[in-house]
XYZ file of C-alpha atoms in Angstrom:
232
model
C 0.000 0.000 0.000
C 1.515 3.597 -0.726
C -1.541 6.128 0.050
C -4.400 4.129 0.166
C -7.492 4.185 1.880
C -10.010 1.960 3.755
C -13.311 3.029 4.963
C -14.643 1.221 7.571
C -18.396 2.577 7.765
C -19.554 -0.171 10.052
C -17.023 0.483 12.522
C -17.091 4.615 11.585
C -13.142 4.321 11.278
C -11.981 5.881 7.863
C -8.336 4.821 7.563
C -6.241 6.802 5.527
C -2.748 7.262 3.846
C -1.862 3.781 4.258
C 1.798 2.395 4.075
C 3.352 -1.037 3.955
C 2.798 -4.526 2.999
C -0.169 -6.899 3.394
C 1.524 -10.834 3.411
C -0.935 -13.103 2.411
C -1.335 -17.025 1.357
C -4.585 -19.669 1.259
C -3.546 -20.334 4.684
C -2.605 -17.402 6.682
C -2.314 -13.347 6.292
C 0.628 -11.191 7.788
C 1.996 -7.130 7.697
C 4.184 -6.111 10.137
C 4.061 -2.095 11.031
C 1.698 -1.077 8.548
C 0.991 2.946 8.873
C -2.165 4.648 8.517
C -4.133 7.967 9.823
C -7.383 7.284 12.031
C -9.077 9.440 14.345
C -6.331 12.516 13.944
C -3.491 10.551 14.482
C -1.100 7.987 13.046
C -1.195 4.169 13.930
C 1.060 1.252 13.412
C -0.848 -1.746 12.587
C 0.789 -5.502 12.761
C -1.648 -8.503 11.417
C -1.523 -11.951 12.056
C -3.086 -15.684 11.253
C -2.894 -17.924 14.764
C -4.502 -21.016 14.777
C -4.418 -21.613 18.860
C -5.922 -21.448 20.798
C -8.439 -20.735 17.966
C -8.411 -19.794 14.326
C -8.874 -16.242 13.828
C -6.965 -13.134 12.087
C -5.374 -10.867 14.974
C -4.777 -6.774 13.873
C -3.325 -5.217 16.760
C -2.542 -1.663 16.352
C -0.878 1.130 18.746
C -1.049 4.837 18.771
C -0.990 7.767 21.115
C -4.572 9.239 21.063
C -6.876 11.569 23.210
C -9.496 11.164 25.259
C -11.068 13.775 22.773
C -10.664 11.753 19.797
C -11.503 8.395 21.743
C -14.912 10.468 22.156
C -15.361 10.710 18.608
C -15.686 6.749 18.317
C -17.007 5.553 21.528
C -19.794 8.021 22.011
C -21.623 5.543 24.391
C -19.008 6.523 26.933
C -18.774 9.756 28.722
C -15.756 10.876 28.577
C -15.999 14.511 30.482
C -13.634 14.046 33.067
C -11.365 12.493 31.786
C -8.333 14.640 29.666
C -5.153 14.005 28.053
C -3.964 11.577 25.747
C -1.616 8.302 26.221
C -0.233 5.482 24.335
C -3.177 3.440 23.323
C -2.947 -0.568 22.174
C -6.090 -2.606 20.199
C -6.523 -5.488 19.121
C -9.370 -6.742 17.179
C -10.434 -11.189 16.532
C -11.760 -11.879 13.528
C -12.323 -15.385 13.604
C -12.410 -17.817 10.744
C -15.099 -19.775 9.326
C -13.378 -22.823 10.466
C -13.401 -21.742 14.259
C -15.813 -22.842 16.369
C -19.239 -21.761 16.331
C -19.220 -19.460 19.505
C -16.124 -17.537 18.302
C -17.593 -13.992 17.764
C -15.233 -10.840 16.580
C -14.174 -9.163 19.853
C -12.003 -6.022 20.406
C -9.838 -4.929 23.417
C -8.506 -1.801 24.120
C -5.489 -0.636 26.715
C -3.699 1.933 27.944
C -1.865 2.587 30.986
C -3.334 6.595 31.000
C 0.053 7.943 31.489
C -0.547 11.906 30.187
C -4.764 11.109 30.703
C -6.054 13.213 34.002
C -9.246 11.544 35.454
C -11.086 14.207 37.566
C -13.096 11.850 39.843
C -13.046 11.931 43.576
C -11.003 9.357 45.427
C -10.156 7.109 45.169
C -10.382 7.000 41.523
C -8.980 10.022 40.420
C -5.777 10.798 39.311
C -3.040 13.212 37.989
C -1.870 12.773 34.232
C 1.813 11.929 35.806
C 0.236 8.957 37.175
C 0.479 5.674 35.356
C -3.378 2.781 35.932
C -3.995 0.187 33.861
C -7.289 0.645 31.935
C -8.980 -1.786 29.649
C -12.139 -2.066 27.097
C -13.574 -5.527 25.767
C -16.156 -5.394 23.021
C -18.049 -8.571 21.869
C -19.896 -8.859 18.438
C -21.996 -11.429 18.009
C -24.952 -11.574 15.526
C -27.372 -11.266 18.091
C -29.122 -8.207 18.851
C -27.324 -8.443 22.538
C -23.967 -6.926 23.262
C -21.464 -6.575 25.925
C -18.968 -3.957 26.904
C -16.646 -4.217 30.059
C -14.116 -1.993 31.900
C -11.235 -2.344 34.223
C -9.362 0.500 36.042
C -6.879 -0.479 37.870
C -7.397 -2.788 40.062
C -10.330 -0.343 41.794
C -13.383 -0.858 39.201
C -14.301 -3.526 37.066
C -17.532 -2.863 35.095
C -20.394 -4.402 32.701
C -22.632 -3.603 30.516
C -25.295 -5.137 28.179
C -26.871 -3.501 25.612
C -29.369 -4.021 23.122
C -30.436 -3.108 19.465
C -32.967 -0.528 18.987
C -35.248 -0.511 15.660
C -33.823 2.991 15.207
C -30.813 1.837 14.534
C -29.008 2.651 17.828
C -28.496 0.822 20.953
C -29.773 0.773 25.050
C -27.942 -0.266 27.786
C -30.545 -2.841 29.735
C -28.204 -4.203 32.278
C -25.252 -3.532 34.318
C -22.638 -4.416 37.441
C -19.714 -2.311 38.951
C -17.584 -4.502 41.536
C -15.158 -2.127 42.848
C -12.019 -3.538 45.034
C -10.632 -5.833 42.213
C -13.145 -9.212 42.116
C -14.754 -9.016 38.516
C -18.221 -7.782 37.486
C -20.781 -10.246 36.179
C -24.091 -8.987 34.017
C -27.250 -9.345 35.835
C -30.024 -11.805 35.570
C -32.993 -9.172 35.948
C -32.611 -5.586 34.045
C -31.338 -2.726 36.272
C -27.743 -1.944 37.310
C -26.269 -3.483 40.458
C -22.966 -2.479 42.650
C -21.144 -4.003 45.078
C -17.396 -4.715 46.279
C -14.973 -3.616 48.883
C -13.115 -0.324 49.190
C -10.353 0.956 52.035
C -11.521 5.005 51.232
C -14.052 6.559 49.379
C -15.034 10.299 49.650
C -18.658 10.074 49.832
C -19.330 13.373 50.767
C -17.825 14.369 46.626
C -19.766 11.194 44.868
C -22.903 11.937 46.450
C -23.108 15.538 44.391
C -21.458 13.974 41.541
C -24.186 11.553 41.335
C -26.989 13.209 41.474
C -29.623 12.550 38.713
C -29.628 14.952 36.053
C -33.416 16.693 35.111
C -35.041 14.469 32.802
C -32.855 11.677 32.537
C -35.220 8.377 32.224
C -33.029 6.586 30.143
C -30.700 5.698 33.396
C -30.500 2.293 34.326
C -32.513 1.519 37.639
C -30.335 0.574 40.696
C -31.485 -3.015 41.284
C -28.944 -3.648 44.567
C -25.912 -2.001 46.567
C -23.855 -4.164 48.606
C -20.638 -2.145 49.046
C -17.827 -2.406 52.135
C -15.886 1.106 53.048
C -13.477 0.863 55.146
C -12.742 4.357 56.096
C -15.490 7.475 54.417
């Protein structure tokens, strides 16, 4: 490729100026460091065939993006206290028709948020200096369903299942944050639930960051609390 493009309207990621070579036989496909431009900035792109621990095409890609231009993609997320930009890794599964029949395209992206400020009372905030692990996993399966979780750290670990609209969009219907480190599991009944253990949290701040805003019925209903502070 020397300039080319690729336009991605599913996935509303127009890839641009292109650059390198794209490897490929009856049995496998390979590029190592391919360039493009996506969302503002450049990324490196390496693709790969593995057949374990199941057959799929890996495309893992790396750039240093902001928060701003994350926005742009994942408008489902809220992403107004949180600034900066960091070294950001993806990688998107594509399995084969071979693999097995519950193999569904899945996506995962990282960062450690070096250079990202999160403005969110404590425990959970931090300074841009400050380097937290923080992960997104998309699943794509044919089914109207979907599911979308989060890890921060080792403070919040969050889930979230959506489904397909006949407008064309999609609602969240279900939801769990486990804060303290043990993972979050998706509901049985609709509604959002929370529970965990923390050693601090400023209750006094999250109490007026969370109040309802005017209006807002689309919120998912708080179906249980169970939640250990330590110290408040």
């Amino acid at each position: 490729f020397a300039g080319s493009s690729l336009d991605l309207q599913e996935w509303q990621i127009p890839l641009t100026d292109i650059q390198g070579s794209l490897n490929f036989t009856h049995r496998n496909i390979q590029a190592r460091r391919l360039k493009a431009k996506a969302l503002g900035s450049t990324v490196t792109a390496d693709i790969d065939t593995l057949s374990k621990p199941r057959n799929l095409t890996r495309i893992a890609v790396r750039s240093n993006i902001s928060t701003q231009q994350l926005a742009q993609r994942l408008s489902e997320i809220d992403f107004g206290l949180i600034s900066g930009r960091s070294e950001w890794s993806l990688s998107l599964d594509i399995p084969h028709s071979s693999a097995d029949a519950a193999a569904v395209p899945a996506l995962l992206l990282s960062s450690d948020l070096k250079g990202v400020a999160v403005d969110l009372p404590a425990p959970f905030g931090k300074v841009a200096e400050q380097a937290r692990n923080f992960v997104i996993g998309m699943e794509f399966p044919e089914s109207a369903s979907r599911s979308i979780t989060f890890q921060y750290g080792s403070l919040v670990n969050l889930v979230l299942s959506s489904q397909a609209e006949a407008g064309g969009g999609r609602k969240f219907t279900r939801g769990a944050l486990q804060l303290g480190g043990e993972p979050a599991k998706i509901p049985r009944a609709e509604g959002f639930e929370v529970g965990g253990r923390l050693k601090y949290l400023d209750l006094k701040a999250w109490a007026g960051l969370l109040q309802p805003e005017a209006g807002n019925s689309g919120a998912l209903p708080l179906n249980r609390l169970k939640l250990k502070v330590e110290r408040m």
